[in-house]
Amino acid sequence: MIEAAEKYSQAFEKASKEYFAHRRAEASNVATLLDSIEYSFFNGGKRFRPLLCYAAGEAMGLQEGQVTPFAMAVEAIHTYSLIHDDLPCMDNDDVRRGQPTNHIKFSEDMALLAGDALLTEAFLMAARAYPQLAGLLVEHLSKAAGLSGMIRGQVLDLGKGASTDSLSDLIHLHEMKTGQLIALCFAGPALIAGRNPQDFSELGMQLGLAFQIKDDLLDAEEEDDASFINFLGVVGSEQHLQSLTERIFNQLNELQLDSTFLRDLIHFNFSRQQ
């Protein structure tokens, strides 16, 4: 896994830096905004979603360059969501990944605008790179990020929508908040490869749920009503993650997604320590 991850990570970082350098040249009069954007975009995340895009693309026969712009678009949406999540009106966090959060570093107004810009840049990235598929890709990006996906999940997480009094409610919340963006990492490459993205929706949602359960296990000491630990306990959550991971591998076989890197990424989620 390490060799493939390094190869794809290097390609992703190189393309992303080139992209934002180009955008900086186009928007030189808002340099502070670009500083704010790049501060969060290049702030040392795991890049799980871009790597998943590459792994899914590899399994579908795509080349690295065919996947990179879409992987950037997904990460732009993810980064925007983190910037906004950290704001005082949301989670009010001062630190992310060991560094001051965007609004602490640059001010609330600039953090808000940086998030807004990253969301809209995601659509531009997809539209420019895949003109023949622009409509379909932007539709999938919008559904995963908006009212049908991540935003809906965030509203539920804030307690502003339906309750999360049961395990099924919690699963629905995280299918929206986390699962939709993970599922997008399969849908985009499928569209680019000329395959039906619906064939991979269940696989993506299950992997998104597994990713969230692992996060909850790593944060088991934190008190959070919207946590699998709250409903299943640590042992129950570990067992549920094990079962879910086994189902994911069975689905890979059914879908004939024969990629060592994709399998390694799923193993990585199961065993990661952060």
Short mmCIF file of C-alpha atoms in Angstrom, two decimals:
data_model
loop_
_atom_site.label_atom_id
_atom_site.label_comp_id
_atom_site.label_asym_id
_atom_site.label_seq_id
_atom_site.Cartn_x
_atom_site.Cartn_y
_atom_site.Cartn_z
CA MET A 1 0.00 0.00 0.00
CA ILE A 2 2.79 2.44 0.92
CA GLU A 3 4.24 2.57 -2.58
CA ALA A 4 0.88 3.16 -4.27
CA ALA A 5 -0.19 5.68 -1.64
CA GLU A 6 3.03 7.64 -2.04
CA LYS A 7 2.71 7.63 -5.84
CA TYR A 8 -0.86 8.90 -5.79
CA SER A 9 -0.24 11.33 -2.93
CA GLN A 10 2.65 12.92 -4.79
CA ALA A 11 0.57 13.24 -7.95
CA PHE A 12 -2.28 14.77 -5.96
CA GLU A 13 -0.12 17.29 -4.08
CA LYS A 14 1.72 18.34 -7.25
CA ALA A 15 -1.49 18.87 -9.23
CA SER A 16 -3.17 20.69 -6.32
CA LYS A 17 -0.26 23.08 -5.84
CA GLU A 18 -0.17 23.79 -9.57
CA TYR A 19 -3.91 24.41 -9.59
CA PHE A 20 -3.86 26.90 -6.72
CA ALA A 21 -0.75 28.61 -8.09
CA HIS A 22 -2.69 29.15 -11.32
CA ARG A 23 -5.73 30.42 -9.43
CA ARG A 24 -3.51 32.74 -7.39
CA ALA A 25 -2.21 34.27 -10.62
CA GLU A 26 -5.80 34.76 -11.80
CA ALA A 27 -6.89 36.32 -8.50
CA SER A 28 -3.78 38.12 -7.32
CA ASN A 29 -5.81 40.88 -5.63
CA VAL A 30 -7.23 38.44 -3.07
CA ALA A 31 -3.97 36.87 -1.93
CA THR A 32 -5.13 36.61 1.69
CA LEU A 33 -8.10 34.50 0.63
CA LEU A 34 -5.77 32.13 -1.24
CA ASP A 35 -3.50 32.01 1.81
CA SER A 36 -6.50 30.98 3.91
CA ILE A 37 -7.60 28.35 1.37
CA GLU A 38 -4.15 26.81 1.01
CA TYR A 39 -3.57 26.88 4.77
CA SER A 40 -6.42 24.41 5.28
CA PHE A 41 -6.15 22.47 2.03
CA PHE A 42 -2.50 21.62 2.64
CA ASN A 43 -2.75 21.17 6.41
CA GLY A 44 -1.60 17.57 6.63
CA GLY A 45 -4.79 15.54 6.35
CA LYS A 46 -4.83 11.81 5.66
CA ARG A 47 -6.09 12.42 2.09
CA PHE A 48 -8.28 9.33 2.55
CA ARG A 49 -10.90 10.58 0.08
CA PRO A 50 -8.49 11.46 -2.76
CA LEU A 51 -6.64 8.17 -2.27
CA LEU A 52 -9.97 6.35 -2.34
CA CYS A 53 -10.79 8.09 -5.64
CA TYR A 54 -7.49 6.84 -7.06
CA ALA A 55 -8.02 3.33 -5.69
CA ALA A 56 -11.54 3.13 -7.11
CA GLY A 57 -10.33 4.55 -10.42
CA GLU A 58 -7.50 2.04 -10.55
CA ALA A 59 -9.94 -0.79 -9.94
CA MET A 60 -12.06 0.51 -12.84
CA GLY A 61 -9.11 0.74 -15.23
CA LEU A 62 -8.49 4.50 -15.07
CA GLN A 63 -5.12 6.18 -15.22
CA GLU A 64 -3.86 8.52 -12.51
CA GLY A 65 -4.34 11.67 -14.59
CA GLN A 66 -7.96 10.76 -15.33
CA VAL A 67 -8.77 10.74 -11.63
CA THR A 68 -6.71 13.62 -10.21
CA PRO A 69 -9.05 16.56 -10.96
CA PHE A 70 -12.03 14.75 -9.48
CA ALA A 71 -10.02 13.74 -6.41
CA MET A 72 -9.12 17.42 -5.97
CA ALA A 73 -12.78 18.41 -6.21
CA VAL A 74 -13.77 15.91 -3.51
CA GLU A 75 -10.98 17.10 -1.22
CA ALA A 76 -11.96 20.74 -1.82
CA ILE A 77 -15.48 19.94 -0.56
CA HIS A 78 -14.11 18.01 2.41
CA THR A 79 -11.76 20.87 3.33
CA TYR A 80 -14.52 23.45 3.06
CA SER A 81 -16.66 21.40 5.42
CA LEU A 82 -13.86 21.25 8.00
CA ILE A 83 -13.26 25.01 7.86
CA HIS A 84 -16.95 25.69 8.43
CA ASP A 85 -17.29 22.97 11.09
CA ASP A 86 -14.59 24.69 13.15
CA LEU A 87 -16.31 28.09 13.13
CA PRO A 88 -17.69 29.49 16.43
CA CYS A 89 -21.26 29.10 15.19
CA MET A 90 -20.68 25.36 14.61
CA ASP A 91 -18.19 23.31 16.69
CA ASN A 92 -16.13 26.32 17.82
CA ASP A 93 -12.75 24.56 17.61
CA ASP A 94 -9.45 26.38 18.01
CA VAL A 95 -7.14 23.58 16.84
CA ARG A 96 -7.20 21.13 13.95
CA ARG A 97 -4.40 18.67 13.20
CA GLY A 98 -2.24 20.39 15.79
CA GLN A 99 -2.53 23.80 14.15
CA PRO A 100 -4.77 26.83 14.79
CA THR A 101 -8.05 26.47 12.93
CA ASN A 102 -8.62 28.67 9.91
CA HIS A 103 -10.73 31.30 11.66
CA ILE A 104 -8.18 31.58 14.48
CA LYS A 105 -5.37 32.05 11.95
CA PHE A 106 -7.16 34.32 9.48
CA SER A 107 -10.40 35.62 11.14
CA GLU A 108 -13.97 34.34 10.95
CA ASP A 109 -14.94 36.26 7.84
CA MET A 110 -11.95 35.00 5.85
CA ALA A 111 -12.52 31.41 7.01
CA LEU A 112 -16.15 31.63 5.93
CA LEU A 113 -15.16 32.92 2.50
CA ALA A 114 -12.36 30.34 2.14
CA GLY A 115 -14.90 27.58 2.72
CA ASP A 116 -17.34 29.15 0.27
CA ALA A 117 -14.58 29.44 -2.32
CA LEU A 118 -13.47 25.83 -1.93
CA LEU A 119 -17.01 24.56 -2.42
CA THR A 120 -17.45 26.48 -5.65
CA GLU A 121 -13.91 25.63 -6.82
CA ALA A 122 -14.86 21.96 -6.62
CA PHE A 123 -17.48 22.49 -9.33
CA LEU A 124 -15.00 24.46 -11.44
CA MET A 125 -12.38 21.71 -11.12
CA ALA A 126 -14.81 19.09 -12.37
CA ALA A 127 -16.30 21.22 -15.13
CA ARG A 128 -12.94 22.25 -16.58
CA ALA A 129 -11.34 18.82 -16.42
CA TYR A 130 -14.28 16.78 -17.73
CA PRO A 131 -16.27 18.99 -20.12
CA GLN A 132 -18.19 16.05 -21.59
CA LEU A 133 -19.21 14.84 -18.13
CA ALA A 134 -19.48 18.21 -16.40
CA GLY A 135 -23.22 18.09 -15.84
CA LEU A 136 -23.24 14.59 -14.37
CA LEU A 137 -20.18 15.10 -12.19
CA VAL A 138 -21.40 18.43 -10.83
CA GLU A 139 -24.78 16.83 -10.12
CA HIS A 140 -23.14 14.08 -8.08
CA LEU A 141 -20.85 16.54 -6.29
CA SER A 142 -23.84 18.72 -5.43
CA LYS A 143 -25.99 15.86 -4.17
CA ALA A 144 -23.21 14.48 -1.98
CA ALA A 145 -22.34 17.88 -0.52
CA GLY A 146 -25.75 19.51 -0.24
CA LEU A 147 -29.31 18.95 0.94
CA SER A 148 -29.27 15.30 -0.10
CA GLY A 149 -26.00 14.56 1.66
CA MET A 150 -23.42 16.19 3.88
CA ILE A 151 -25.35 19.37 4.73
CA ARG A 152 -28.40 17.35 5.70
CA GLY A 153 -26.22 15.22 7.96
CA GLN A 154 -24.69 18.30 9.57
CA VAL A 155 -28.14 19.73 10.29
CA LEU A 156 -29.13 16.44 11.95
CA ASP A 157 -25.88 16.44 13.90
CA LEU A 158 -26.67 19.90 15.24
CA GLY A 159 -29.99 18.57 16.51
CA LYS A 160 -31.95 20.84 14.16
CA GLY A 161 -33.69 18.07 12.27
CA ALA A 162 -35.04 14.62 13.10
CA SER A 163 -33.90 13.05 16.36
CA THR A 164 -30.99 10.63 16.72
CA ASP A 165 -32.61 8.60 19.51
CA SER A 166 -32.02 5.23 17.88
CA LEU A 167 -29.19 3.41 16.14
CA SER A 168 -31.05 3.60 12.82
CA ASP A 169 -31.32 7.39 13.23
CA LEU A 170 -27.58 7.57 13.91
CA ILE A 171 -26.78 5.46 10.86
CA HIS A 172 -28.93 7.74 8.72
CA LEU A 173 -27.15 10.82 10.11
CA HIS A 174 -23.71 9.45 9.25
CA GLU A 175 -24.80 8.10 5.89
CA MET A 176 -25.56 11.72 5.06
CA LYS A 177 -22.72 13.50 6.89
CA THR A 178 -19.86 11.10 6.07
CA GLY A 179 -21.12 8.35 3.80
CA GLN A 180 -22.26 10.47 0.86
CA LEU A 181 -18.83 12.00 0.33
CA ILE A 182 -17.12 8.61 0.64
CA ALA A 183 -19.62 7.14 -1.83
CA LEU A 184 -18.78 10.02 -4.17
CA CYS A 185 -15.23 8.64 -4.37
CA PHE A 186 -16.69 5.65 -6.23
CA ALA A 187 -19.39 7.48 -8.19
CA GLY A 188 -17.01 9.95 -9.83
CA PRO A 189 -14.50 7.39 -11.13
CA ALA A 190 -17.41 5.21 -12.27
CA LEU A 191 -18.79 8.05 -14.40
CA ILE A 192 -15.33 8.80 -15.80
CA ALA A 193 -14.84 5.12 -16.61
CA GLY A 194 -18.23 4.90 -18.33
CA ARG A 195 -19.80 2.74 -15.65
CA ASN A 196 -23.04 3.13 -13.72
CA PRO A 197 -22.33 4.97 -10.44
CA GLN A 198 -25.42 3.42 -8.84
CA ASP A 199 -23.68 0.05 -8.93
CA PHE A 200 -21.22 1.34 -6.33
CA SER A 201 -23.49 3.44 -4.11
CA GLU A 202 -24.06 0.76 -1.45
CA LEU A 203 -20.35 -0.07 -1.32
CA GLY A 204 -19.46 3.59 -0.86
CA MET A 205 -22.06 4.16 1.83
CA GLN A 206 -20.93 1.11 3.79
CA LEU A 207 -17.31 2.22 3.62
CA GLY A 208 -18.36 5.68 4.79
CA LEU A 209 -20.16 4.11 7.74
CA ALA A 210 -17.09 1.99 8.55
CA PHE A 211 -14.94 5.13 8.42
CA GLN A 212 -17.26 6.88 10.90
CA ILE A 213 -17.38 3.92 13.29
CA LYS A 214 -13.58 3.84 13.33
CA ASP A 215 -13.52 7.58 14.06
CA ASP A 216 -15.92 7.03 16.96
CA LEU A 217 -13.73 4.25 18.33
CA LEU A 218 -10.66 6.47 18.17
CA ASP A 219 -12.63 9.20 20.00
CA ALA A 220 -14.24 6.79 22.46
CA GLU A 221 -13.28 8.89 25.49
CA GLU A 222 -15.18 11.93 24.20
CA GLU A 223 -18.81 12.33 25.23
CA ASP A 224 -21.00 12.48 22.14
CA ASP A 225 -24.63 11.39 21.91
CA ALA A 226 -24.28 11.05 18.13
CA SER A 227 -21.68 8.29 18.46
CA PHE A 228 -21.77 4.57 17.82
CA ILE A 229 -20.07 4.10 21.19
CA ASN A 230 -23.13 5.65 22.83
CA PHE A 231 -25.41 3.00 21.30
CA LEU A 232 -23.19 -0.07 20.93
CA GLY A 233 -20.35 0.42 23.39
CA VAL A 234 -16.71 -0.07 22.44
CA VAL A 235 -16.89 -3.85 21.98
CA GLY A 236 -20.16 -3.68 20.07
CA SER A 237 -18.78 -0.96 17.79
CA GLU A 238 -15.65 -3.02 17.12
CA GLN A 239 -17.79 -6.03 16.24
CA HIS A 240 -20.02 -3.91 13.98
CA LEU A 241 -16.94 -2.51 12.22
CA GLN A 242 -15.59 -6.03 11.71
CA SER A 243 -18.88 -7.22 10.23
CA LEU A 244 -19.21 -4.16 8.02
CA THR A 245 -15.64 -4.53 6.74
CA GLU A 246 -16.31 -8.16 5.81
CA ARG A 247 -19.42 -7.12 3.87
CA ILE A 248 -17.40 -4.46 2.05
CA PHE A 249 -14.85 -7.04 0.91
CA ASN A 250 -17.65 -9.33 -0.24
CA GLN A 251 -19.08 -6.48 -2.30
CA LEU A 252 -15.67 -5.82 -3.87
CA ASN A 253 -15.69 -9.41 -5.08
CA GLU A 254 -19.24 -9.15 -6.39
CA LEU A 255 -18.42 -5.94 -8.27
CA GLN A 256 -15.15 -7.43 -9.56
CA LEU A 257 -13.12 -4.52 -8.21
CA ASP A 258 -9.78 -6.29 -8.13
CA SER A 259 -7.40 -3.67 -6.78
CA THR A 260 -4.78 -4.40 -4.14
CA PHE A 261 -4.58 -0.71 -3.30
CA LEU A 262 -8.35 -0.46 -2.76
CA ARG A 263 -8.29 -3.48 -0.47
CA ASP A 264 -5.31 -2.05 1.40
CA LEU A 265 -7.15 1.24 1.96
CA ILE A 266 -10.10 -0.62 3.49
CA HIS A 267 -7.70 -2.55 5.73
CA PHE A 268 -6.08 0.77 6.63
CA ASN A 269 -9.39 2.18 7.84
CA PHE A 270 -9.98 -0.90 9.99
CA SER A 271 -6.57 -0.69 11.69
CA ARG A 272 -5.71 3.03 11.64
CA GLN A 273 -4.77 4.75 14.90
CA GLN A 274 -5.77 8.34 14.02
#
